[in-house]
Amino acid sequence: QQQHNNNRRRRTTPTKGMASSETQDGGNSKAKEAVFVVSEEMPEGSEVVQGYDFNEGLDYHKLLKSYTRCGFQATNFGLAVEEINRMRKWKLSDVPVTEDEDEEFKDPTVRQNVKCKIFFGYTSNLISAGTRESIRYLVQNKMVDVIVTTAGGIEEDFIKCLAPTFMGKFSLDGRTLRKKGINRIGNMLVPNKNYCLFEEWFMPILDKMLEEQKKDGIIWTPSTMIHRLGKEIDNPNSVYYWAYKNNIPVFCPAITDGSIGDMIYFHSFNNPGFIVDIAKDIRLMNDEAMSAKQTGMIILGGGIVKHHINNANLMRNGANFAVFVNTAQEFDGSDSGARPDEAISWGKIRVDANPVKVYGEASLIFPLLVAETFAQPEEKSAK
C-alpha cells in the first residue's frame, strides 16, 4: 500500500522544472522580443554591401572599384584608393587666398601648380620583392616628392642592378642555405656573392667620397650619399637612379643598419675618417614638411620609416592625407601597429583628415593601389 501511494504521488506531483502552457507562451514571447528587436531606419544615403558580379564580364578596374562596398579590408583598400586620389588631385588653387598669404602664392597660375607634397615610405623587403618595380614607376614619373626607407631599402636596389634575386620557399632550411652561402628573405633567395659584388662596386665610390670630404670639406649625409650612389649606378632599373635624375630626396636615418654599414665598417680599417651627418638630414627632412602647403603620407610597413615620416609632419601640426599599409596590430603599443587615430592624438595627422589603414601585406596590396591611383589618368581616378 505504501508503495502504491508513493507511485500515485509521483504521477500526480508536477515534475520539477515543468512549466505550464501559460509559462511556455510567456517565455516564447520574451525570446521573440529579444531576437526581433525593432530596428531604427538606416540614415539616408547609407551604402549597401554589394560585391562584383562576374556575370557582367571581367573588368579589373570595376572589380577593384567594387571593393569599397565589399566590406572588411576590401573596403579599406577602396578607401585608400580614394585617399591617395585626393592627395593627387589637391591644388592650392582649390582653397581661398588668405590675408596672410605670401605674395608669390597669391598668383592664380602659381596656385594652380602648387600640389600636395607626398611623403612615401617603405621597408627594405619591398625593394627585395617585385614591388621594387612599382616603387620605381612612381619615382621615375615624379609621382612622389620625398622618400624614406631603411638601409636595406637602399642597398638591395643597387644589388639588384648587379645581380638578380631569386624565388625560393619560406620552408627552406636555414642551416642548409648557410652552408651554400645563400641568404633567404622570406620566400626569396639572395646568393652571398651578390653582396660581394656590391662591395666591389661600393668601396671605390666610398674612397672617392672620403677624398672629397678631406679635400673639399664635403660632409656627407645619408640623403646626399644616396643621391651620389644613384648617379654612380647609372642604371634605369634602379629606383635611386630616378631619384637622382628627378632630384627627389631620399632619407635613410638608419643607413648604417645593413650592408652599407658593413662596408663603412670594413672601410674604416684601411681608410678611416668617413663622416655621415644625420643631424643635417633631420633638418632637411623636417623642412620638407614645414615648407609644404599640404602633405600626404603613403607608408608601406612600419618601424623607422613610418615614424620618421609621421614625426616630420608633426612639425606642421600633421599631414592632411595618410594611407598606411601593414600587417601590424596595436595591442602591443608599437608604433608599427598604431592606427592613424593614434597619430592624430600626437598631431602627426590633422584632426580633420580622413586617414586609412589597410591591414594587409604590401607586396599584394601596393601594386593594386598603384593600378587604381597613380597608373590612372588623374581625371579618371578622381571619379
XYZ file of C-alpha atoms in Angstrom:
383
model
C 0.000 0.000 0.000
C 2.841 2.363 0.862
C 4.478 1.662 -2.485
C 1.148 2.303 -4.259
C 0.801 5.693 -2.530
C 4.356 6.666 -3.491
C 3.718 5.811 -7.145
C 0.482 7.786 -7.030
C 2.309 10.798 -5.637
C 4.920 10.550 -8.370
C 2.186 10.513 -11.005
C 0.175 13.451 -9.649
C 3.004 15.741 -8.455
C 4.382 18.027 -11.328
C 7.942 17.198 -12.312
C 10.483 19.805 -11.169
C 11.178 22.308 -13.948
C 7.989 21.531 -15.886
C 6.208 24.753 -16.922
C 2.559 25.406 -17.582
C 1.339 26.289 -21.082
C 0.915 29.882 -19.892
C 4.569 29.993 -18.773
C 5.695 28.475 -22.070
C 3.851 31.140 -24.065
C 5.359 33.858 -21.922
C 8.877 32.533 -22.491
C 8.255 32.339 -26.216
C 7.190 35.970 -26.307
C 10.271 37.063 -24.394
C 12.532 35.128 -26.741
C 10.858 36.684 -29.779
C 11.170 40.100 -28.193
C 14.923 39.525 -27.708
C 15.500 38.134 -31.195
C 13.284 40.508 -33.174
C 14.371 43.856 -31.732
C 12.786 46.693 -33.682
C 15.342 48.441 -35.939
C 15.708 52.133 -36.477
C 15.818 53.264 -40.078
C 19.320 53.477 -41.554
C 20.498 57.049 -42.229
C 19.705 58.370 -45.670
C 22.478 57.637 -48.154
C 23.833 54.567 -46.305
C 25.772 52.364 -48.731
C 24.605 48.850 -49.420
C 27.099 45.967 -49.285
C 27.486 44.616 -52.798
C 30.366 42.794 -54.451
C 31.419 42.459 -58.052
C 29.163 40.475 -60.400
C 31.313 38.366 -62.729
C 28.250 37.808 -64.928
C 28.980 41.284 -66.254
C 32.331 40.102 -67.642
C 35.869 40.607 -66.384
C 36.858 44.236 -65.830
C 39.695 44.599 -63.313
C 39.130 48.326 -62.797
C 35.457 47.762 -61.951
C 36.397 44.778 -59.795
C 38.805 46.822 -57.671
C 36.396 49.752 -57.577
C 33.726 47.439 -56.159
C 35.956 46.743 -53.133
C 34.725 49.917 -51.429
C 31.327 48.293 -50.842
C 32.581 44.762 -50.229
C 33.388 45.103 -46.509
C 36.384 44.321 -44.297
C 39.836 45.084 -45.747
C 38.414 45.267 -49.264
C 36.568 48.399 -48.122
C 39.733 49.791 -46.536
C 41.504 49.203 -49.838
C 38.798 51.180 -51.633
C 39.057 53.982 -49.077
C 42.854 54.019 -49.508
C 42.383 54.463 -53.264
C 40.101 57.431 -52.606
C 42.544 58.960 -50.116
C 45.515 58.679 -52.494
C 43.481 60.186 -55.301
C 42.586 63.099 -53.043
C 46.320 63.668 -52.498
C 46.924 63.630 -56.232
C 44.016 65.924 -57.025
C 44.638 68.662 -54.441
C 45.973 72.021 -55.634
C 46.487 75.257 -53.755
C 44.023 76.876 -56.147
C 41.315 74.713 -54.504
C 41.397 76.896 -51.378
C 40.745 80.642 -50.980
C 43.654 83.062 -50.670
C 44.201 84.033 -47.035
C 45.063 87.542 -45.875
C 48.483 86.477 -44.598
C 49.394 84.546 -47.761
C 52.859 85.141 -49.234
C 52.777 87.334 -52.326
C 54.102 84.621 -54.647
C 51.238 82.314 -53.691
C 48.566 84.902 -54.484
C 49.219 84.460 -58.191
C 46.476 82.155 -59.641
C 48.940 80.471 -62.002
C 51.320 79.696 -59.142
C 48.462 78.375 -57.002
C 47.392 76.076 -59.810
C 50.844 74.481 -59.862
C 51.259 74.000 -56.105
C 50.256 70.436 -55.269
C 50.154 68.214 -52.202
C 53.650 67.053 -51.213
C 53.610 63.260 -50.974
C 55.898 61.530 -48.464
C 56.474 57.910 -49.453
C 57.939 55.325 -47.086
C 58.642 51.612 -47.415
C 60.673 48.902 -45.721
C 63.594 47.054 -47.312
C 61.726 43.808 -48.064
C 59.621 45.675 -50.615
C 62.738 46.546 -52.617
C 63.900 42.928 -52.347
C 60.495 41.855 -53.693
C 58.929 42.662 -57.043
C 57.239 45.693 -55.512
C 60.515 47.438 -56.381
C 59.206 47.915 -59.919
C 56.021 49.609 -58.665
C 58.134 51.874 -56.453
C 60.475 52.701 -59.326
C 57.470 53.617 -61.509
C 56.396 56.283 -59.025
C 59.902 57.730 -58.701
C 60.614 57.593 -62.430
C 57.422 59.524 -63.166
C 57.853 62.073 -60.338
C 54.691 60.953 -58.579
C 56.111 61.245 -55.058
C 58.123 64.083 -53.526
C 60.021 62.723 -50.516
C 61.160 59.144 -49.835
C 62.082 57.469 -46.546
C 63.377 53.911 -46.366
C 65.789 51.666 -44.484
C 69.387 50.714 -45.286
C 68.229 47.515 -46.959
C 65.774 49.555 -48.988
C 68.778 51.392 -50.449
C 71.380 48.675 -50.945
C 69.025 45.974 -52.261
C 68.099 48.269 -55.154
C 71.742 48.671 -56.168
C 72.481 44.983 -55.604
C 69.666 44.060 -57.989
C 71.399 46.156 -60.639
C 74.481 43.974 -60.170
C 72.909 40.508 -59.802
C 69.399 39.031 -59.532
C 67.360 37.909 -56.539
C 65.704 34.505 -56.984
C 62.439 32.897 -55.928
C 62.618 30.251 -53.199
C 60.328 28.937 -50.446
C 59.561 30.000 -46.899
C 60.199 26.416 -45.796
C 63.824 26.128 -46.974
C 66.179 25.058 -44.190
C 68.359 27.881 -42.872
C 71.333 25.670 -41.950
C 71.469 24.167 -45.423
C 71.242 27.586 -47.055
C 74.005 28.934 -44.831
C 76.348 26.146 -45.935
C 75.607 27.067 -49.553
C 76.150 30.790 -48.993
C 72.580 31.661 -49.879
C 70.565 34.184 -47.865
C 66.786 33.870 -47.519
C 64.397 36.826 -47.464
C 61.034 35.170 -46.839
C 60.471 33.067 -49.952
C 63.216 34.812 -51.955
C 66.898 33.913 -52.182
C 69.976 36.142 -52.483
C 73.329 34.446 -53.167
C 76.004 35.886 -50.903
C 78.141 36.679 -53.948
C 75.647 39.480 -54.688
C 76.925 41.294 -51.596
C 80.495 40.688 -52.706
C 79.645 42.376 -55.998
C 78.109 45.231 -54.045
C 81.316 45.621 -52.050
C 83.390 45.726 -55.244
C 81.126 48.447 -56.628
C 80.657 50.483 -53.439
C 84.168 50.578 -51.941
C 85.807 52.668 -54.728
C 82.907 55.147 -54.503
C 83.423 55.347 -50.743
C 87.109 56.098 -51.371
C 86.135 58.988 -53.674
C 83.600 60.338 -51.190
C 86.153 60.304 -48.376
C 88.672 62.033 -50.627
C 86.118 64.755 -51.438
C 85.367 65.088 -47.740
C 89.046 65.651 -46.926
C 89.884 67.759 -49.979
C 86.733 69.844 -50.462
C 85.248 69.783 -46.959
C 82.112 67.922 -48.063
C 80.254 66.368 -45.154
C 78.018 63.620 -46.450
C 74.539 62.933 -45.139
C 72.513 59.778 -45.816
C 70.447 61.656 -48.420
C 73.463 63.091 -50.268
C 75.126 59.657 -50.177
C 72.056 58.082 -51.782
C 71.919 60.870 -54.365
C 75.552 60.169 -55.258
C 75.027 56.415 -55.427
C 72.004 56.930 -57.690
C 74.253 58.890 -60.032
C 77.021 56.279 -59.896
C 74.772 53.275 -60.604
C 73.625 54.881 -63.878
C 71.016 52.177 -64.415
C 67.374 52.923 -65.345
C 66.254 49.814 -63.461
C 67.267 51.492 -60.211
C 64.813 53.381 -58.001
C 67.579 55.708 -56.842
C 68.887 56.377 -60.331
C 65.500 58.006 -60.977
C 65.515 59.738 -57.598
C 68.866 61.248 -58.636
C 67.596 62.169 -62.121
C 64.403 63.757 -60.756
C 66.067 65.302 -57.696
C 63.751 63.523 -55.263
C 65.315 63.447 -51.770
C 65.695 60.015 -50.188
C 66.149 59.919 -46.416
C 67.524 56.920 -44.553
C 68.104 57.701 -40.847
C 69.388 54.148 -40.219
C 71.677 53.941 -43.247
C 74.381 52.016 -41.360
C 71.950 49.225 -40.383
C 72.777 46.870 -43.252
C 75.342 46.073 -45.910
C 76.188 49.775 -46.375
C 77.074 49.904 -42.677
C 79.161 46.748 -43.049
C 81.107 48.338 -45.899
C 81.661 51.561 -43.944
C 82.917 49.445 -41.047
C 85.399 47.497 -43.206
C 86.443 50.688 -44.998
C 87.282 52.367 -41.687
C 90.210 49.985 -41.063
C 92.128 50.803 -44.242
C 90.886 54.328 -44.892
C 89.389 55.812 -41.718
C 87.680 59.157 -41.209
C 84.483 58.961 -43.251
C 81.691 61.063 -41.685
C 77.937 60.684 -42.158
C 75.954 63.589 -40.700
C 72.433 62.501 -39.696
C 71.747 65.829 -37.928
C 71.772 67.741 -41.222
C 69.289 65.309 -42.730
C 66.772 65.693 -39.912
C 66.769 69.432 -40.616
C 66.224 68.794 -44.333
C 63.512 66.200 -43.680
C 61.539 68.374 -41.289
C 61.910 71.388 -43.583
C 60.307 69.372 -46.384
C 57.196 69.084 -44.243
C 57.318 72.626 -42.912
C 57.555 74.194 -46.374
C 54.575 72.281 -47.815
C 51.110 73.783 -48.230
C 49.568 70.326 -47.838
C 51.136 66.932 -47.249
C 50.152 63.322 -47.803
C 51.748 60.154 -46.430
C 51.834 56.735 -48.075
C 53.663 54.307 -45.800
C 54.220 50.629 -46.545
C 55.257 48.689 -43.446
C 56.233 50.083 -40.079
C 59.229 50.787 -37.897
C 61.534 53.706 -38.527
C 60.141 54.671 -41.943
C 56.632 55.045 -40.541
C 57.638 57.118 -37.551
C 60.197 59.257 -39.403
C 57.559 60.472 -41.861
C 54.913 60.930 -39.190
C 57.279 62.837 -36.927
C 58.335 65.219 -39.692
C 54.675 66.029 -40.278
C 54.237 66.780 -36.581
C 56.290 69.926 -37.258
C 53.399 71.288 -39.348
C 50.670 70.047 -36.995
C 50.016 66.926 -39.048
C 49.638 65.589 -42.562
C 46.443 66.315 -44.465
C 46.211 62.855 -46.041
C 47.510 59.456 -44.923
C 47.461 55.825 -46.035
C 49.157 53.079 -44.027
C 49.566 49.520 -45.348
C 50.907 46.944 -42.907
C 50.097 43.770 -41.002
C 50.965 45.066 -37.520
C 48.439 45.222 -34.662
C 48.134 47.875 -31.981
C 47.676 45.647 -28.909
C 51.407 45.738 -28.064
C 51.639 49.537 -28.207
C 54.112 49.501 -31.102
C 54.329 52.423 -33.493
C 54.236 49.948 -36.375
C 50.819 48.708 -35.290
C 49.388 52.077 -34.286
C 46.264 53.096 -36.182
C 46.123 56.540 -37.809
C 43.914 57.745 -34.955
C 46.884 57.422 -32.596
C 48.949 59.647 -34.912
C 46.126 62.211 -34.782
C 46.461 62.290 -30.988
C 50.139 63.252 -31.408
C 49.478 65.910 -34.021
C 51.127 63.875 -36.789
C 47.910 63.705 -38.826
C 45.455 66.610 -38.941
C 42.317 66.326 -36.842
C 40.126 66.978 -39.895
C 41.880 64.332 -42.050
C 40.349 61.042 -43.214
C 43.317 58.651 -42.940
C 43.106 54.974 -43.884
C 44.927 51.874 -42.713
C 44.798 48.745 -44.848
C 45.612 45.649 -42.822
C 47.423 43.615 -45.439
C 50.772 42.529 -46.835
C 52.143 45.272 -49.050
C 53.521 43.111 -51.864
C 49.928 42.046 -52.517
C 48.226 45.376 -51.823
C 50.542 48.051 -53.199
C 50.667 47.163 -56.927
C 46.860 47.131 -56.911
C 46.819 50.524 -55.189
C 49.141 51.905 -57.859
C 46.928 50.408 -60.568
C 43.898 52.269 -59.211
C 45.644 55.564 -58.478
C 48.965 56.671 -59.939
C 48.656 54.479 -63.036
C 45.276 56.010 -63.850
C 44.829 59.398 -65.542
C 44.038 61.963 -62.843
C 40.646 62.723 -64.385
C 39.597 59.034 -64.279
C 40.934 58.270 -60.800
C 39.184 61.321 -59.347
C 35.744 59.987 -60.349
